[in-house]
Short mmCIF file of C-alpha atoms and ligand atoms in Angstrom, two decimals:
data_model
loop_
_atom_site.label_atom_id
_atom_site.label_comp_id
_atom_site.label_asym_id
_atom_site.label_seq_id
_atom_site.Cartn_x
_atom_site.Cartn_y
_atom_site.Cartn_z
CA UNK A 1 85.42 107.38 25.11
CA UNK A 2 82.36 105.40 25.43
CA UNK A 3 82.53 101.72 27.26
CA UNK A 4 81.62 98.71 24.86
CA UNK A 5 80.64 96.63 28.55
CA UNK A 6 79.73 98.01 31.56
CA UNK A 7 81.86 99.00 34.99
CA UNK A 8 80.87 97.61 37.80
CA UNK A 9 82.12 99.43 40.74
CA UNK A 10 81.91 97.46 44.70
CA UNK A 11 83.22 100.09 46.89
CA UNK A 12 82.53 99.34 51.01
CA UNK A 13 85.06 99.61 54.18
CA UNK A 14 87.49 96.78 55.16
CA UNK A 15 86.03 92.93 55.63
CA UNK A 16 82.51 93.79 54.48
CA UNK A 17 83.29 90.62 51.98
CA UNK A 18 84.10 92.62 49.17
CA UNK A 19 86.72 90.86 47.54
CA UNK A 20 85.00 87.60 47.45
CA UNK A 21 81.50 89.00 45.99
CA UNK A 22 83.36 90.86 43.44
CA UNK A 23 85.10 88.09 41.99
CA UNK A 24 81.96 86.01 42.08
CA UNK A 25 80.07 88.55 40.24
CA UNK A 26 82.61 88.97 37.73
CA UNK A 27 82.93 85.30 37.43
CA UNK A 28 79.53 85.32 36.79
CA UNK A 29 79.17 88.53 34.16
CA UNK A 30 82.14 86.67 32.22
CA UNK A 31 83.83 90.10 33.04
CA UNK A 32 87.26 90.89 34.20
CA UNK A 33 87.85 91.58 37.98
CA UNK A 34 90.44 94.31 39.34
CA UNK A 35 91.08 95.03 43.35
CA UNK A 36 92.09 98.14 43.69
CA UNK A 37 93.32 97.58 47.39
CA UNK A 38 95.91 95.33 45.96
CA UNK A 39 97.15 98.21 44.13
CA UNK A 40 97.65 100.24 47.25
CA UNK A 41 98.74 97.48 49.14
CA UNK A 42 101.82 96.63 46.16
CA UNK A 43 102.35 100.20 46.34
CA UNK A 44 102.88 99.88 50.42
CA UNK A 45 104.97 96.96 49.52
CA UNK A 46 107.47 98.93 46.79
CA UNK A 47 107.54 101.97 49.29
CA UNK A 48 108.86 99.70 52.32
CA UNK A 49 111.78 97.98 49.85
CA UNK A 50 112.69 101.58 48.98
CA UNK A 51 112.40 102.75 52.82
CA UNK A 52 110.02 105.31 52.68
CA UNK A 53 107.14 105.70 55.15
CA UNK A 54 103.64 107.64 54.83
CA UNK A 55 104.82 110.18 57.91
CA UNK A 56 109.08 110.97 56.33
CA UNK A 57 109.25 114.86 55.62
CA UNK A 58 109.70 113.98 51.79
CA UNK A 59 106.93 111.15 51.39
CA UNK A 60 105.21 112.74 48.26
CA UNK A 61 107.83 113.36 45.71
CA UNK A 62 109.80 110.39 47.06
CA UNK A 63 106.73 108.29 46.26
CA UNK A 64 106.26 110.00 42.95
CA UNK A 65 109.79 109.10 41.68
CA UNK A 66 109.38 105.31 43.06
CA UNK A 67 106.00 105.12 41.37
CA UNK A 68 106.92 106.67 38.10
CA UNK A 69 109.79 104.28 37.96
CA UNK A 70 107.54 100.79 38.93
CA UNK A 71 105.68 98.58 37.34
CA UNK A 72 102.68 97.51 38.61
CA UNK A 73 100.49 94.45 36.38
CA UNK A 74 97.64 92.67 37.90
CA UNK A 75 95.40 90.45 36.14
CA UNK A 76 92.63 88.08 37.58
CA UNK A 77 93.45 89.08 40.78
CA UNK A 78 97.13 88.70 40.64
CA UNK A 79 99.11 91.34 41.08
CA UNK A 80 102.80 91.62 40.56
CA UNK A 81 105.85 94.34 41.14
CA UNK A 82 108.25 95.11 38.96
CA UNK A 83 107.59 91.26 37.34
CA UNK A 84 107.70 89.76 40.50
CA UNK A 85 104.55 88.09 41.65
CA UNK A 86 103.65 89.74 45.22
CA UNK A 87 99.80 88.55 45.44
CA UNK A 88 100.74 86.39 49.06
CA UNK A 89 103.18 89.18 50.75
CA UNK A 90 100.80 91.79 50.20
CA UNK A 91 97.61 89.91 52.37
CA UNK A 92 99.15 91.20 55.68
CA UNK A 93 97.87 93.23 58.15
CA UNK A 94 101.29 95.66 57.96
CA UNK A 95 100.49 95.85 54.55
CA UNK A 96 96.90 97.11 54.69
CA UNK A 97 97.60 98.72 57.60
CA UNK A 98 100.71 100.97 55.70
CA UNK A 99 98.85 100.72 52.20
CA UNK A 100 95.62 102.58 54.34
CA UNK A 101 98.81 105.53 55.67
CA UNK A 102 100.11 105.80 52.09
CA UNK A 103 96.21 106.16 50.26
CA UNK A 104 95.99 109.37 52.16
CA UNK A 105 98.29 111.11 49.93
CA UNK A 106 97.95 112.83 46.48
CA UNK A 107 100.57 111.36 44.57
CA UNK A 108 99.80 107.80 45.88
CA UNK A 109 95.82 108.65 44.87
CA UNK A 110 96.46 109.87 41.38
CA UNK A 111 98.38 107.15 40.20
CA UNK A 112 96.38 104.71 41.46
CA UNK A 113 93.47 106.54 39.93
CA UNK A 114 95.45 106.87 36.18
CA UNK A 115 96.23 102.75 36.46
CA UNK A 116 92.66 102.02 37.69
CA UNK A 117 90.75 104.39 34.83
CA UNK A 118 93.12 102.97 32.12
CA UNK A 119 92.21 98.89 33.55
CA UNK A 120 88.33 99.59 33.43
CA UNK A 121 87.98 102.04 30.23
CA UNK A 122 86.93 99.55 27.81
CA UNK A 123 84.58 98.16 30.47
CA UNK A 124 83.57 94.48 31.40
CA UNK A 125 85.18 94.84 34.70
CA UNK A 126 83.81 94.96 38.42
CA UNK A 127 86.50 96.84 40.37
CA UNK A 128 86.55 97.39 43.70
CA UNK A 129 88.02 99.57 46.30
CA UNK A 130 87.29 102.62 48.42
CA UNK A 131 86.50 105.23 46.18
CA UNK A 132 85.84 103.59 42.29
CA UNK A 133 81.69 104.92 42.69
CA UNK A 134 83.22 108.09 43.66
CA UNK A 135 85.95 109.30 42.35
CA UNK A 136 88.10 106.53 39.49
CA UNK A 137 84.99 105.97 37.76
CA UNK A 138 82.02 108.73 38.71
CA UNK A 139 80.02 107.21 35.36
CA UNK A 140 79.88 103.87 36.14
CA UNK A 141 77.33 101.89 35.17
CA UNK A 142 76.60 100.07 38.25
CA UNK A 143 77.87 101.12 41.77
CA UNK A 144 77.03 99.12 44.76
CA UNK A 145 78.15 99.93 48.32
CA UNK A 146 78.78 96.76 50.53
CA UNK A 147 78.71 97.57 54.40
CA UNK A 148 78.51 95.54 57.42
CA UNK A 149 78.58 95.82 61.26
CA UNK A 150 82.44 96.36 62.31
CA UNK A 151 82.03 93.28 64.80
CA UNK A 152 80.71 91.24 61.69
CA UNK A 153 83.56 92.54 59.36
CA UNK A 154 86.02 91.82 62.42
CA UNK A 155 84.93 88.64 62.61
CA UNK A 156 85.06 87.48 59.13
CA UNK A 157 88.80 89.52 58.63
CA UNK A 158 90.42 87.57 61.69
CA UNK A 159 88.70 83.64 59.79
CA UNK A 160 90.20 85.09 57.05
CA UNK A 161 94.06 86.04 58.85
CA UNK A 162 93.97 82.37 60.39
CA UNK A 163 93.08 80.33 57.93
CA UNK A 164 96.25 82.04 56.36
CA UNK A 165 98.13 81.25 59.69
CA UNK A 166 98.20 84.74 61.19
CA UNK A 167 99.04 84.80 64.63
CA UNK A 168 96.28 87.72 65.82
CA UNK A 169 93.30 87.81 68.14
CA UNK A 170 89.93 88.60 67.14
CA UNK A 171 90.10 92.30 69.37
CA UNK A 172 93.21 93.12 67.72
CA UNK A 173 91.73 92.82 64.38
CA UNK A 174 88.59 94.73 66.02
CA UNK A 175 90.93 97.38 67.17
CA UNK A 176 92.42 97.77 63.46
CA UNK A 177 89.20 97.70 61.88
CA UNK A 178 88.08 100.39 63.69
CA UNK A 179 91.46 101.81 62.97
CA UNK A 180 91.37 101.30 59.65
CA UNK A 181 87.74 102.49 59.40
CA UNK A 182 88.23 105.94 60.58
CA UNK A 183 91.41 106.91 58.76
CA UNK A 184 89.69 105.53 55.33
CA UNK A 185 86.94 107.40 55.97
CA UNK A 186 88.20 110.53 57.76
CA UNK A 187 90.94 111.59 54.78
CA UNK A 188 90.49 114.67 52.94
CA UNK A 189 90.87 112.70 49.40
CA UNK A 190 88.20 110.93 47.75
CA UNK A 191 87.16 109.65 51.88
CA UNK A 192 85.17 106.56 51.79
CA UNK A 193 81.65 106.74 51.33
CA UNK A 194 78.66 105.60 49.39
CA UNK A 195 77.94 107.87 46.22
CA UNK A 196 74.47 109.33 45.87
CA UNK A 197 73.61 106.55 43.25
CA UNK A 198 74.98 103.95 44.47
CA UNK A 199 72.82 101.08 46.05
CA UNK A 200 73.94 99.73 49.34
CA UNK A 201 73.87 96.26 50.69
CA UNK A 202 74.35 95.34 54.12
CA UNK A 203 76.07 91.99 54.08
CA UNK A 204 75.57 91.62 57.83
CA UNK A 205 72.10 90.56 56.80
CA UNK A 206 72.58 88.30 53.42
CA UNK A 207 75.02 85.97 52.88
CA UNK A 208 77.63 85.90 50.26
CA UNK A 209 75.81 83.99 47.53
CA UNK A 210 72.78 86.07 47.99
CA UNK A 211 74.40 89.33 47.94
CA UNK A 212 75.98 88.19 43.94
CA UNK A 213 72.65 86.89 42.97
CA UNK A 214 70.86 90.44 43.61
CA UNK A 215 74.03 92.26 42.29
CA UNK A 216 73.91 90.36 39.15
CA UNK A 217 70.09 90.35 38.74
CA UNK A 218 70.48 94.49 39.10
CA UNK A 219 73.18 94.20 36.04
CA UNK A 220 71.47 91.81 33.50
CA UNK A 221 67.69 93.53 34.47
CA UNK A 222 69.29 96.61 33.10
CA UNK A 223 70.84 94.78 29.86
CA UNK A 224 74.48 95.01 31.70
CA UNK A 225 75.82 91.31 31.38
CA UNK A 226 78.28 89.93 28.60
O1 DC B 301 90.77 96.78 50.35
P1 DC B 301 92.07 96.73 51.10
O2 DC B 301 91.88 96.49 52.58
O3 DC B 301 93.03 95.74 50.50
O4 DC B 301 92.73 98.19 50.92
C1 DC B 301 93.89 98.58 51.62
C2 DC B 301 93.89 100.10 51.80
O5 DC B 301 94.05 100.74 50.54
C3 DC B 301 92.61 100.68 52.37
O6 DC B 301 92.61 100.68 53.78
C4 DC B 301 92.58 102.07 51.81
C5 DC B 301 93.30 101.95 50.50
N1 DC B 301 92.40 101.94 49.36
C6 DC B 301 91.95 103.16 48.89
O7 DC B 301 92.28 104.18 49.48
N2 DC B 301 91.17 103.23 47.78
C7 DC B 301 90.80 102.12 47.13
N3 DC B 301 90.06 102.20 46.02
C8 DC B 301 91.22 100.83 47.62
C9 DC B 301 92.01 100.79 48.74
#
């Protein structure tokens, strides 16, 4: 089925500033923004209610039956679990942390992938995550990779945890990043990476308001905007 709008896909590793450019750009496209993280991070949050973990014996079809069975909506980036809005719980470090252990299986990919293909098939979305330039949405018509130094992204993560009142230290959230950073983009499935057509910006060099203006000059130059 052909898109009436385009997809706009921001894919890049953890605190490269993603989530705020994405909803700028969308804001600014008049188009409808979806982060995918989220998804795996209400996934991580239904999997520890139900007690399973990434590393139990049975993970897979465990997680299958749990994920047939809930209800995942988001919408202007809220997101909500079985009806009940989870958009603060799921902005922990645990949560990424677990939701990064759970992405590396099948069962957890595909599902995501079904719910994320079905949110941007009429188009007029920018979606971003890991993996939507390379695997949820090959075809898209824009795909931009955002990247930054890990002490930049550390930096900008650990503002971010304590201006929510997270009690961490800027080397522990280096330590995670780099964490974080190797398991996202060491897994066998759909491993984080830039695709072959996708145009990279370092945001360790332009600032946030920059980065949209470019992004969004790229989209309307090719007749992309609503
Ligand atoms: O963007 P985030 O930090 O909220 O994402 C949390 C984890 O979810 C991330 O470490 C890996 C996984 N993820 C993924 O595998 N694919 C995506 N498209 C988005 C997130």
């Amino acid at each position: 089925m052909r898109r009436e709008r385009p997809l706009i896909a921001i894919d890049g590793p953890v605190g490269a500033g993603k989530s705020t450019v994405a909803q700028r750009l969308a804001r600014v496209l008049g188009c409808e923004y979806v982060n995918t993280g989220a998804m795996y991070r209400a996934v991580a949050v239904a999997a520890r209610a139900a007690g399973i973990s990434a590393d139990d014996r049975e993970a897979e079809p465990k997680l299958d039956a749990l994920l047939k069975a809930a209800r995942i909506d988001f919408l202007d980036g809220r997101i909500s679990l079985d009806g009940r809005d989870i958009s603060a719980e799921i902005g922990s470090p645990e949560v990424g942390e677990s939701a990064s252990r759970l992405s590396t299986l099948a069962v957890v990919r595909a599902r995501m992938r079904d719910l994320q293909r079905a949110a941007g098939a009429r188009g007029g979305v920018v979606m971003e995550g890991r993996d939507i330039g390379t695997a949820v949405f090959p075809d898209a018509e824009f795909k931009f990779f955002l990247d930054a130094g890990a002490e930049v992204r550390a930096e900008r993560r650990w503002r971010e945890l304590a201006a929510r009142g997270v009690a961490i230290t800027r080397e522990q959230v280096l330590a995670q990043l780099h964490e974080r950073d190797r398991r996202d983009r060491g897994r066998e499935l759909a491993p984080l990476r830039p695709a072959p057509d996708a145009i990279v910006v370092d945001a360790s060099r332009v600032g946030v308001e920059e980065v949209v203006a470019l992004m969004a000059q790229r989209v309307r130059a090719r007749g992309g905007a609503a």
